[in-house]
Amino acid sequence: MSNEANTPPIATIASLASFEGQTITLRGWLYNLRASGKLLFPIFRDGTGTIQGIVPKAAVTEAVFETLKNLTLESSLTVTGKVRADSRAPSGYELDVENIEVLQRVPEDTPFPITLKEHGVDFLMEHRHLWLRTPRQSAILRVRATIMRAAAEYFDTNGFIRTDPPILTPNACEGTSELFEMDYFDDDKAYLTQSGQLYIEATALALGKVYSFGPTFRAEKSKTRRHLTEFWMVEPEVAFLELDGLLNLAEAFITHIVTTVLAHHRADLKVIGKDIAKLEAVIAPEAATTSESEIEKDASSRPEPKAEWRDPRISSGAPQTSAPVNKFPRLSYDEAHAMLEKAFAEGKIEAPHKYGDDFGSPDETYISSQFSKPVMIHRYPAAIKAFYMQPDPLDPTKALCVDVLAPEGYGEIIGGSQRVDSYDLLKSRIEAHGLPLDAFQWYLDLRKYGSVPHAGFGMGIERVVAWICGLDHVRETIPFARTLNRIYP
RNA sequence: UCCUGAGUAGCUCAAUGGCAGAGCAUUCGGCUGUUAACCGAAGGGUUGUAGGUUCGAGUCCUACCUCAGGAGCCA
């Protein structure tokens, strides 16, 4: 190590443009190495990007040349060199290497397992701790971080208070899904939360507008590209909010996230291979398809929500950004069913949709494929929805709920509803679903002490990352995915 | 839980029931502008496991194991 006063400054690869013509030191790893006789082309990475170095044998000491020539991939090192603009380089810059110091050399008999060639899913997941170092995986995690930051930022700047619910819970929140069970001291069982919704209904009635953001667990044996057993969910809950306001909130929220990603990650999205035009279409202010006009007509025929229950900041569109109002298509369950009937008659989907049933995966894929923006489907039959959803006063067989389907067949990214606010109705619903009343007494209390209309939704982060990045599986959207058949590494 | 498919070198994959192969990775040699560099050479195998059919099984049959895709359920 040099302790001279003229030690070159330490730079990151992402910031090299501001060091053009200067000698700097990078700290990182050897990503790849090409050699052409007495000329070496090492590629370095440091977590912020990659840069190709160039090492003519005559330009460095014999020791530096030989060390680098025989260096193994992913060995850690510091490298000193001069930054030079070069039109042949993908990033526009190259590094004229002057010196190199190896921190740890990867032994050649145990080479870095992830090569630049193709690998199978099983092998990559088994080496997830090393797979993360590849440019594509790093780019995905950067986009994920921005999506999570934008989500929190939207709520933080719009008057929401973050109130995180417990992860250990005494019982099933909804009484349906399979839960991970564990011993809780002597006699009790505890379960990993599958949703914080019931708890943030309590904090919403305390604080007005709240959200939670944390991990969620489902022990269901789902084995598809859309499922993890451990995933992250962000959930807003708002007092005095009705269904239509909830749709506006979801619309502005998603618009803010996509806008933020597009503002910061065009280079990463390019590395990942996402068609950026499809994201730009999501936030485009103009109507995207002809189908939307039919939907608008239907939406306008519905009565306006009571003015005093509308939150002006939410109803005004996207308050955090100055972007024009963005409209996502809105379909009632009945309209979506009609769309599927037509599609089946025209041979566009294989199985007919039975009225009254929930939409299956192929149904959702077809519906979302008809639009370039997320589709909001509202007012499902109450019978197939959770006990806590408020019935539609215009048709009590329907629930005031919404599912938001991501474009391009990525499926449901948001599920939400207006909550039952009547004590008696909620109590009878709990009983009708065969749920233990005593476990829900605290939840019933919320309808006993100053009940108000309130609504909220949950958004699965990993599905949003998969959609925004254009990935074919959610296992790449989280550093260490937990799936049915894998809990290593 | 159900349906379908796949397990062969470290990795990705070939091999009509008849000698176990290639590319990449590793090692050695060559090359002064390479972009998953290229060229030459070497090492590297209990074909997922257990049984069965056959003169002969990576290949056919049975069971099991592992993984993947889908359904259901969900975000």
Coordinates of C-alpha atoms (C1' of nucleotides) in Angstrom, one line a residue:
Chain A
M1 CA 0.0 0.0 0.0
S2 CA 1.2 3.4 -0.9
N3 CA 1.1 6.2 1.7
E4 CA 2.5 8.8 -0.6
A5 CA 0.7 12.1 -0.8
N6 CA 0.0 11.7 -4.5
T7 CA -2.0 8.5 -4.1
P8 CA -4.6 8.4 -6.9
P9 CA -8.2 9.0 -5.8
I10 CA -10.5 6.0 -5.4
A11 CA -13.3 6.1 -8.0
T12 CA -16.3 4.0 -8.8
I13 CA -16.9 2.7 -12.4
A14 CA -20.2 4.5 -12.6
S15 CA -18.5 7.8 -12.0
L16 CA -15.5 7.3 -14.3
A17 CA -16.8 9.9 -16.8
S18 CA -15.9 12.6 -14.3
F19 CA -12.3 11.3 -14.1
E20 CA -11.5 11.3 -17.8
G21 CA -7.7 11.8 -18.3
Q22 CA -7.0 11.2 -14.6
T23 CA -5.2 8.4 -12.9
I24 CA -7.6 6.7 -10.4
T25 CA -7.8 3.5 -8.3
L26 CA -10.7 1.1 -8.6
R27 CA -11.6 -1.5 -6.0
G28 CA -13.4 -4.5 -7.2
W29 CA -13.2 -7.9 -9.0
L30 CA -11.9 -9.3 -12.3
Y31 CA -15.1 -9.9 -14.3
N32 CA -13.5 -11.3 -17.5
L33 CA -10.1 -11.5 -19.1
R34 CA -9.1 -11.6 -22.8
A35 CA -5.6 -11.9 -23.9
S36 CA -4.0 -11.3 -27.3
G37 CA -0.3 -12.1 -27.1
K38 CA 1.4 -9.2 -25.4
L39 CA -1.9 -7.3 -24.9
L40 CA -4.4 -8.0 -22.1
F41 CA -8.0 -6.9 -22.0
P42 CA -9.2 -7.4 -18.4
I43 CA -12.8 -6.3 -17.6
F44 CA -13.2 -5.1 -14.0
R45 CA -16.4 -4.7 -12.1
D46 CA -17.0 -2.9 -8.8
G47 CA -20.7 -3.2 -8.1
T48 CA -21.5 0.0 -10.0
G49 CA -20.7 -1.2 -13.4
T50 CA -18.0 -2.8 -15.6
I51 CA -15.0 -1.3 -17.4
Q52 CA -12.5 -2.8 -19.8
G53 CA -8.8 -2.2 -19.0
I54 CA -6.1 -2.4 -21.5
V55 CA -2.6 -3.7 -20.6
P56 CA 0.2 -3.7 -23.3
K57 CA 3.1 -5.7 -22.0
A58 CA 5.5 -2.8 -22.6
A59 CA 3.4 -0.4 -20.6
V60 CA 3.6 -2.1 -17.2
T61 CA 6.2 -4.0 -15.1
E62 CA 6.8 -7.7 -15.8
A63 CA 5.2 -8.5 -12.4
V64 CA 2.0 -6.6 -13.1
F65 CA 1.6 -8.2 -16.6
E66 CA 2.3 -11.7 -15.4
T67 CA 0.0 -11.4 -12.4
L68 CA -2.9 -10.1 -14.4
K69 CA -2.3 -12.5 -17.3
N70 CA -2.7 -15.5 -14.9
L71 CA -5.4 -14.0 -12.7
T72 CA -8.6 -16.0 -12.3
L73 CA -12.1 -14.6 -12.7
E74 CA -13.8 -12.9 -9.7
S75 CA -10.5 -12.5 -7.9
S76 CA -10.7 -9.4 -5.8
L77 CA -8.2 -6.6 -6.5
T78 CA -7.4 -2.9 -6.7
V79 CA -6.4 -1.5 -10.0
T80 CA -4.8 1.8 -10.8
G81 CA -4.9 3.4 -14.2
K82 CA -5.7 6.3 -16.4
V83 CA -9.3 6.8 -17.6
R84 CA -9.5 7.3 -21.3
A85 CA -12.5 7.9 -23.6
D86 CA -12.6 5.3 -26.4
S87 CA -15.3 5.0 -29.0
R88 CA -14.7 1.2 -29.2
A89 CA -15.8 0.7 -25.5
P90 CA -19.4 0.0 -24.8
S91 CA -19.5 2.5 -21.9
G92 CA -17.4 5.0 -23.8
Y93 CA -14.4 4.7 -21.5
E94 CA -11.4 2.4 -21.0
L95 CA -8.8 2.1 -18.3
D96 CA -5.1 2.2 -19.2
V97 CA -3.9 -0.1 -16.4
E98 CA -0.7 1.0 -14.6
N99 CA -0.7 -1.1 -11.5
I100 CA -2.7 -3.9 -9.9
E101 CA -2.9 -5.4 -6.4
V102 CA -4.6 -8.7 -5.9
L103 CA -6.5 -8.9 -2.6
Q104 CA -7.6 -12.6 -3.0
R105 CA -6.9 -14.8 -5.9
V106 CA -9.5 -17.4 -6.8
P107 CA -7.8 -20.8 -6.9
E108 CA -7.7 -22.2 -10.5
D109 CA -8.8 -25.7 -9.3
T110 CA -12.0 -24.1 -7.9
P111 CA -12.8 -21.6 -10.6
F112 CA -15.8 -19.2 -10.3
P113 CA -18.8 -21.4 -11.3
I114 CA -20.9 -18.8 -13.1
T115 CA -19.4 -18.4 -16.6
L116 CA -20.4 -16.0 -19.3
K117 CA -22.2 -18.9 -21.0
E118 CA -25.7 -20.2 -20.4
H119 CA -26.6 -22.0 -17.2
G120 CA -29.7 -23.9 -16.1
V121 CA -32.2 -22.6 -13.5
D122 CA -31.3 -25.2 -10.9
F123 CA -27.6 -24.5 -11.1
L124 CA -28.0 -20.7 -11.0
M125 CA -30.3 -20.9 -8.0
E126 CA -27.9 -23.2 -6.2
H127 CA -25.3 -20.6 -6.7
R128 CA -27.5 -17.6 -6.1
H129 CA -24.9 -16.0 -3.8
L130 CA -22.5 -15.8 -6.8
W131 CA -25.1 -15.4 -9.5
L132 CA -25.9 -12.0 -8.0
R133 CA -22.6 -10.7 -9.3
T134 CA -23.6 -10.8 -12.9
P135 CA -24.6 -7.5 -14.6
R136 CA -28.1 -8.5 -15.2
Q137 CA -28.9 -9.7 -11.7
S138 CA -27.2 -6.6 -10.2
A139 CA -29.3 -4.4 -12.5
I140 CA -32.5 -6.1 -11.4
L141 CA -31.7 -5.6 -7.7
R142 CA -31.0 -1.9 -8.4
V143 CA -34.4 -1.5 -10.1
R144 CA -36.0 -3.4 -7.2
A145 CA -34.5 -1.0 -4.7
T146 CA -35.8 1.9 -6.7
I147 CA -39.3 0.4 -6.9
M148 CA -39.3 -0.1 -3.1
R149 CA -38.0 3.5 -2.5
A150 CA -40.5 5.0 -4.9
A151 CA -43.4 3.1 -3.2
A152 CA -42.4 4.4 0.3
E153 CA -41.7 7.8 -1.2
Y154 CA -45.2 8.1 -2.6
F155 CA -46.8 7.4 0.7
D156 CA -44.3 9.4 2.8
T157 CA -44.9 12.5 0.6
N158 CA -48.7 12.2 0.6
G159 CA -49.4 12.2 4.3
F160 CA -49.3 8.5 5.0
I161 CA -47.7 7.3 8.3
R162 CA -45.7 4.0 8.1
T163 CA -47.0 1.6 10.7
D164 CA -45.6 -1.9 10.3
P165 CA -47.8 -4.7 11.6
P166 CA -46.4 -7.7 13.5
I167 CA -44.8 -10.6 11.5
L168 CA -45.7 -13.1 14.2
T169 CA -49.4 -13.5 14.5
P170 CA -51.7 -15.5 16.7
N171 CA -54.0 -16.7 13.9
A172 CA -54.8 -16.6 10.3
C173 CA -55.7 -13.1 9.1
E174 CA -58.1 -14.3 6.5
G175 CA -58.6 -17.9 7.6
T176 CA -57.8 -19.3 4.2
S177 CA -54.2 -19.6 3.2
E178 CA -51.8 -22.1 4.5
L179 CA -49.5 -20.5 7.1
F180 CA -46.1 -21.2 8.4
E181 CA -46.6 -22.4 12.0
M182 CA -44.1 -22.2 14.9
D183 CA -44.1 -22.8 18.6
Y184 CA -44.6 -19.7 20.7
F185 CA -43.2 -20.5 24.1
D186 CA -45.1 -23.0 26.2
D187 CA -48.6 -23.6 25.0
D188 CA -49.2 -21.3 22.1
K189 CA -48.7 -21.5 18.4
A190 CA -47.6 -18.5 16.3
Y191 CA -47.8 -18.0 12.6
L192 CA -45.8 -15.9 10.1
T193 CA -48.0 -13.1 8.8
Q194 CA -49.7 -13.5 5.4
S195 CA -50.9 -9.9 5.4
G196 CA -50.8 -7.0 7.8
Q197 CA -54.1 -5.7 6.6
L198 CA -56.2 -6.3 9.7
Y199 CA -53.6 -4.6 11.8
I200 CA -53.2 -1.5 9.7
E201 CA -57.0 -1.1 9.7
A202 CA -56.4 -0.4 13.4
T203 CA -53.6 2.0 12.8
A204 CA -55.5 3.7 10.0
L205 CA -58.4 4.4 12.4
A206 CA -55.7 5.9 14.8
L207 CA -53.7 7.9 12.3
G208 CA -55.9 8.4 9.3
K209 CA -53.6 7.4 6.4
V210 CA -51.1 4.6 7.0
Y211 CA -49.1 2.1 5.1
S212 CA -47.0 -1.0 6.0
F213 CA -44.0 -2.4 4.1
G214 CA -42.5 -5.7 4.9
P215 CA -42.2 -9.4 4.3
T216 CA -45.1 -11.7 4.0
F217 CA -45.3 -15.5 4.1
R218 CA -47.5 -18.0 2.4
A219 CA -47.1 -21.7 2.9
E220 CA -49.2 -22.7 -0.1
K221 CA -47.6 -25.2 -2.4
S222 CA -47.8 -22.9 -5.4
K223 CA -45.2 -23.7 -8.0
T224 CA -45.4 -21.1 -10.7
R225 CA -43.4 -18.2 -12.1
R226 CA -45.5 -15.8 -10.0
H227 CA -45.1 -17.3 -6.5
L228 CA -42.7 -17.1 -3.6
T229 CA -43.3 -18.4 -0.1
E230 CA -41.7 -15.3 1.3
F231 CA -42.4 -12.0 -0.5
W232 CA -42.6 -8.3 0.2
M233 CA -45.8 -6.4 0.3
V234 CA -46.6 -2.7 0.6
E235 CA -50.1 -2.0 2.0
P236 CA -51.8 1.4 2.3
E237 CA -55.0 1.7 4.4
V238 CA -57.0 4.9 4.5
A239 CA -59.8 6.1 6.8
F240 CA -62.7 7.8 5.0
L241 CA -61.7 6.3 1.7
E242 CA -64.2 4.5 -0.6
L243 CA -63.6 2.1 -3.5
D244 CA -63.4 4.8 -6.2
G245 CA -60.9 6.7 -4.3
L246 CA -58.9 3.5 -3.7
L247 CA -58.8 3.0 -7.5
N248 CA -57.4 6.5 -7.9
L249 CA -54.8 5.9 -5.2
A250 CA -53.7 2.6 -6.9
E251 CA -53.5 4.4 -10.3
A252 CA -51.4 7.3 -9.0
F253 CA -49.2 5.0 -6.9
I254 CA -48.3 2.7 -9.8
T255 CA -47.8 5.7 -12.1
H256 CA -45.3 7.2 -9.6
I257 CA -43.4 4.0 -9.4
V258 CA -43.1 3.5 -13.1
T259 CA -42.2 7.1 -13.6
T260 CA -39.4 6.9 -11.1
V261 CA -38.0 3.7 -12.6
L262 CA -38.0 5.3 -16.0
A263 CA -36.2 8.4 -14.7
H264 CA -33.3 6.4 -13.1
H265 CA -32.9 3.0 -14.7
R266 CA -33.0 3.2 -18.5
A267 CA -29.5 1.8 -18.7
D268 CA -30.3 -1.0 -16.2
L269 CA -33.5 -1.9 -18.1
K270 CA -31.5 -2.1 -21.3
V271 CA -29.1 -4.6 -19.6
I272 CA -32.1 -6.6 -18.4
G273 CA -33.6 -6.5 -21.8
K274 CA -36.9 -4.8 -21.0
D275 CA -38.8 -3.1 -23.8
I276 CA -38.9 0.5 -22.4
A277 CA -41.6 1.5 -24.8
K278 CA -44.0 -0.8 -22.9
L279 CA -43.3 1.1 -19.7
E280 CA -43.7 4.5 -21.3
A281 CA -47.1 3.4 -22.5
V282 CA -48.1 2.7 -18.9
I283 CA -47.6 6.3 -17.8
A284 CA -48.7 8.0 -21.1
P285 CA -51.5 10.4 -20.3
E286 CA -53.7 9.6 -23.4
A287 CA -56.1 6.8 -23.6
A288 CA -54.4 3.6 -24.8
T289 CA -57.1 1.5 -26.4
T290 CA -60.5 1.7 -27.8
S291 CA -61.8 -0.6 -25.1
E292 CA -61.2 2.1 -22.6
S293 CA -64.0 4.3 -23.9
E294 CA -66.6 1.6 -23.2
I295 CA -65.2 1.3 -19.7
E296 CA -65.3 5.1 -19.1
K297 CA -68.9 5.2 -20.1
D298 CA -69.8 2.5 -17.6
A299 CA -67.7 4.2 -14.8
S300 CA -69.4 7.5 -15.4
S301 CA -72.8 5.9 -15.0
R302 CA -72.0 5.0 -11.4
P303 CA -72.9 7.5 -8.6
E304 CA -70.1 9.7 -7.3
P305 CA -68.8 8.8 -3.9
K306 CA -69.9 11.1 -1.1
A307 CA -67.8 14.2 -1.4
E308 CA -66.9 14.4 2.3
W309 CA -65.4 10.9 2.1
R310 CA -63.1 11.7 -0.7
D311 CA -59.5 12.6 0.0
P312 CA -58.8 15.6 -2.2
R313 CA -55.1 14.8 -2.6
I314 CA -55.9 11.3 -3.8
S315 CA -58.9 12.1 -6.0
S316 CA -56.9 14.8 -7.8
G317 CA -54.8 12.1 -9.5
A318 CA -51.0 12.0 -9.0
P319 CA -50.3 14.7 -6.4
Q320 CA -46.6 13.8 -5.9
T321 CA -45.7 14.2 -9.5
S322 CA -46.8 17.0 -11.8
A323 CA -47.6 14.5 -14.5
P324 CA -51.0 14.7 -16.3
V325 CA -53.7 12.5 -14.9
N326 CA -53.1 9.0 -16.0
K327 CA -56.1 6.7 -16.5
F328 CA -55.9 3.0 -16.2
P329 CA -58.8 1.0 -17.8
R330 CA -61.4 0.0 -15.2
L331 CA -63.6 -3.0 -15.7
S332 CA -66.3 -4.3 -13.5
Y333 CA -66.3 -8.1 -12.9
D334 CA -69.4 -8.3 -15.1
E335 CA -67.6 -6.4 -17.9
A336 CA -64.5 -8.6 -17.6
H337 CA -66.7 -11.7 -17.7
A338 CA -68.4 -10.4 -20.9
M339 CA -65.0 -9.8 -22.4
L340 CA -64.0 -13.4 -21.7
E341 CA -67.2 -14.8 -23.1
K342 CA -66.6 -12.9 -26.3
A343 CA -63.0 -14.1 -26.4
F344 CA -64.1 -17.7 -25.9
A345 CA -66.7 -17.4 -28.7
E346 CA -63.9 -16.1 -31.0
G347 CA -61.6 -18.9 -29.9
K348 CA -59.1 -16.6 -28.3
I349 CA -59.1 -18.5 -25.0
E350 CA -59.3 -22.2 -24.5
A351 CA -61.8 -22.5 -21.6
P352 CA -65.0 -20.6 -21.0
H353 CA -65.2 -18.4 -17.9
K354 CA -68.0 -19.5 -15.6
Y355 CA -69.9 -16.5 -14.2
G356 CA -69.5 -16.3 -10.5
D357 CA -66.0 -17.9 -10.5
D358 CA -62.8 -16.1 -9.9
F359 CA -60.7 -15.5 -13.0
G360 CA -58.0 -18.1 -13.6
S361 CA -54.5 -17.3 -14.8
P362 CA -55.3 -17.7 -18.5
D363 CA -58.3 -15.4 -18.0
E364 CA -56.2 -12.7 -16.4
T365 CA -53.5 -13.0 -19.1
Y366 CA -56.1 -12.5 -21.8
I367 CA -57.7 -9.5 -20.1
S368 CA -54.3 -7.8 -19.5
S369 CA -53.2 -8.5 -23.0
Q370 CA -56.0 -6.3 -24.3
F371 CA -54.5 -3.2 -22.7
S372 CA -51.1 -1.4 -22.6
K373 CA -51.8 -0.2 -19.0
P374 CA -52.6 -2.1 -15.8
V375 CA -56.2 -3.1 -15.7
M376 CA -58.4 -2.5 -12.7
I377 CA -61.1 -5.1 -12.2
H378 CA -63.6 -4.1 -9.5
R379 CA -66.8 -5.4 -7.8
Y380 CA -66.2 -9.2 -7.9
P381 CA -68.9 -11.5 -6.5
A382 CA -68.8 -11.3 -2.7
A383 CA -69.1 -15.0 -2.4
I384 CA -65.5 -15.6 -3.8
K385 CA -63.9 -12.7 -1.9
A386 CA -62.7 -12.3 1.7
F387 CA -65.1 -11.8 4.6
Y388 CA -64.0 -8.3 5.4
M389 CA -65.0 -6.7 2.1
Q390 CA -67.8 -4.2 2.0
P391 CA -70.8 -5.2 -0.1
D392 CA -71.8 -2.9 -3.0
P393 CA -74.8 -0.9 -1.9
L394 CA -76.1 -1.1 -5.5
D395 CA -75.8 -4.9 -5.7
P396 CA -75.0 -6.6 -2.4
T397 CA -74.0 -9.8 -4.2
K398 CA -70.9 -7.9 -5.3
A399 CA -68.0 -6.8 -3.1
L400 CA -66.4 -3.3 -3.2
C401 CA -63.0 -4.7 -4.2
V402 CA -60.4 -4.3 -6.9
D403 CA -57.7 -6.5 -8.5
V404 CA -55.1 -4.7 -10.6
L405 CA -53.6 -6.8 -13.3
A406 CA -50.2 -5.9 -14.6
P407 CA -49.8 -5.7 -18.4
E408 CA -48.1 -8.4 -20.5
G409 CA -49.7 -11.2 -18.6
Y410 CA -47.8 -10.6 -15.3
G411 CA -51.0 -11.2 -13.3
E412 CA -52.4 -9.7 -10.2
I413 CA -50.1 -7.1 -8.6
I414 CA -52.6 -5.4 -6.4
G415 CA -55.6 -6.7 -4.4
G416 CA -57.7 -4.3 -2.4
S417 CA -61.1 -3.4 -1.1
Q418 CA -63.3 -1.2 0.9
R419 CA -63.7 -2.8 4.3
V420 CA -66.9 -3.8 6.1
D421 CA -67.6 -1.0 8.5
S422 CA -70.8 -2.3 10.2
Y423 CA -70.2 -4.3 13.5
D424 CA -73.2 -6.5 13.0
L425 CA -72.4 -7.3 9.3
L426 CA -68.7 -8.1 10.1
K427 CA -69.7 -10.3 13.0
S428 CA -72.1 -12.3 10.9
R429 CA -69.5 -12.6 8.2
I430 CA -66.9 -13.9 10.6
E431 CA -69.4 -16.5 11.9
A432 CA -70.5 -17.4 8.4
H433 CA -66.9 -18.1 7.4
G434 CA -66.4 -20.4 10.5
L435 CA -63.8 -18.1 12.0
P436 CA -63.3 -17.9 15.8
L437 CA -65.0 -14.8 17.1
D438 CA -62.8 -14.4 20.1
A439 CA -59.7 -14.1 17.9
F440 CA -61.3 -11.4 15.9
Q441 CA -62.7 -9.4 18.9
W442 CA -60.1 -6.7 18.6
Y443 CA -60.9 -6.4 14.9
L444 CA -64.6 -6.1 15.7
D445 CA -63.7 -3.4 18.2
L446 CA -62.7 -1.2 15.3
R447 CA -66.4 -1.2 14.2
K448 CA -67.5 -0.6 17.7
Y449 CA -65.5 2.5 18.6
G450 CA -66.1 5.1 15.9
S451 CA -66.4 3.0 12.7
V452 CA -65.8 4.8 9.5
P453 CA -65.6 3.8 5.8
H454 CA -62.1 2.8 5.0
A455 CA -60.2 1.0 2.3
G456 CA -56.8 -0.2 1.3
F457 CA -54.8 -2.6 -0.9
G458 CA -51.7 -4.7 -0.9
M459 CA -49.2 -4.7 -3.7
G460 CA -46.7 -7.6 -4.1
I461 CA -43.3 -6.1 -4.8
E462 CA -41.8 -9.1 -6.6
R463 CA -44.5 -9.3 -9.2
V464 CA -44.1 -5.6 -9.8
V465 CA -40.4 -6.0 -10.2
A466 CA -40.9 -8.9 -12.6
W467 CA -43.4 -6.9 -14.6
I468 CA -41.3 -3.7 -14.8
C469 CA -38.1 -5.6 -15.6
G470 CA -39.8 -8.0 -18.0
L471 CA -38.6 -11.2 -16.2
D472 CA -40.1 -14.6 -16.7
H473 CA -40.0 -15.6 -13.1
V474 CA -40.2 -13.8 -9.7
R475 CA -37.3 -15.7 -8.3
E476 CA -34.9 -13.2 -10.0
T477 CA -36.6 -10.2 -8.4
I478 CA -35.4 -10.8 -4.8
P479 CA -31.8 -11.4 -3.6
F480 CA -32.6 -14.9 -2.2
A481 CA -35.9 -16.3 -3.3
R482 CA -37.8 -18.7 -1.1
T483 CA -39.8 -21.1 -3.2
L484 CA -41.6 -24.4 -2.6
N485 CA -38.5 -26.5 -3.4
R486 CA -35.7 -24.2 -2.3
I487 CA -34.5 -22.6 0.8
Y488 CA -30.7 -22.7 0.0
P489 CA -28.6 -20.6 -0.1
Chain B
rU1 C1' -52.3 -32.1 -4.1
rC2 C1' -52.9 -33.0 -9.5
rC3 C1' -51.0 -32.9 -14.8
rU4 C1' -46.7 -32.6 -18.1
rG5 C1' -41.5 -32.7 -19.0
rA6 C1' -36.2 -33.2 -17.8
rG7 C1' -31.9 -35.6 -15.1
rU8 C1' -25.0 -37.9 -19.4
rA9 C1' -17.8 -34.2 -17.8
rG10 C1' -17.6 -28.3 -13.2
rC11 C1' -21.5 -25.8 -16.9
rU12 C1' -24.8 -26.1 -21.5
rC13 C1' -26.1 -30.1 -24.4
rA14 C1' -25.4 -34.5 -28.3
rA15 C1' -25.3 -39.9 -28.8
rU16 C1' -31.0 -45.5 -34.4
rG17 C1' -30.7 -51.0 -28.3
rG18 C1' -24.2 -51.9 -30.4
rC19 C1' -16.5 -48.3 -28.8
rA20 C1' -19.1 -42.2 -23.8
rG21 C1' -19.0 -37.1 -27.6
rA22 C1' -18.9 -31.6 -28.6
rG23 C1' -18.6 -26.4 -27.0
rC24 C1' -17.5 -23.6 -22.7
rA25 C1' -14.7 -23.7 -18.0
rU26 C1' -9.5 -25.5 -16.0
rU27 C1' -4.1 -26.3 -17.4
rC28 C1' -0.1 -25.7 -21.2
rG29 C1' 1.3 -23.2 -26.0
rG30 C1' 0.3 -19.2 -29.9
rC31 C1' -1.5 -14.2 -31.2
rU32 C1' -0.6 -6.0 -30.0
rG33 C1' -7.6 -3.9 -30.3
rU34 C1' -10.2 -8.1 -28.2
rU35 C1' -16.1 -7.5 -27.2
rA36 C1' -19.4 -14.7 -24.6
rA37 C1' -12.2 -13.0 -28.6
rC38 C1' -9.8 -16.6 -31.6
rC39 C1' -6.2 -20.9 -33.0
rG40 C1' -3.6 -25.6 -31.2
rA41 C1' -3.0 -29.4 -27.2
rA42 C1' -4.0 -31.9 -22.5
rG43 C1' -6.7 -33.6 -18.2
rG44 C1' -11.7 -34.4 -16.9
rG45 C1' -17.5 -39.9 -16.8
rU46 C1' -20.4 -45.4 -11.3
rU47 C1' -25.1 -41.5 -17.8
rG48 C1' -30.0 -39.2 -10.6
rU49 C1' -31.0 -44.1 -7.4
rA50 C1' -32.6 -49.2 -7.1
rG51 C1' -34.4 -53.3 -9.6
rG52 C1' -36.0 -55.6 -14.4
rU53 C1' -36.1 -57.0 -20.0
rU54 C1' -32.0 -58.2 -23.5
rC55 C1' -26.2 -61.6 -26.2
rG56 C1' -25.8 -56.3 -25.2
rA57 C1' -29.2 -50.5 -21.9
rG58 C1' -27.4 -43.5 -21.6
rU59 C1' -31.4 -45.5 -24.8
rC60 C1' -36.8 -50.1 -23.3
rC61 C1' -40.0 -51.4 -18.5
rU62 C1' -41.2 -50.5 -12.9
rA63 C1' -40.6 -47.9 -8.5
rC64 C1' -38.3 -44.0 -6.0
rC65 C1' -35.4 -39.2 -5.7
rU66 C1' -34.4 -34.2 -7.5
rC67 C1' -35.6 -30.1 -10.5
rA68 C1' -38.6 -27.4 -13.9
rG69 C1' -43.3 -25.7 -16.4
rG70 C1' -48.5 -25.5 -15.7
rA71 C1' -53.4 -26.1 -12.7
rG72 C1' -55.7 -24.9 -8.1
rC73 C1' -54.7 -20.8 -4.5
rC74 C1' -53.0 -16.1 -4.2
rA75 C1' -49.7 -10.7 -4.3

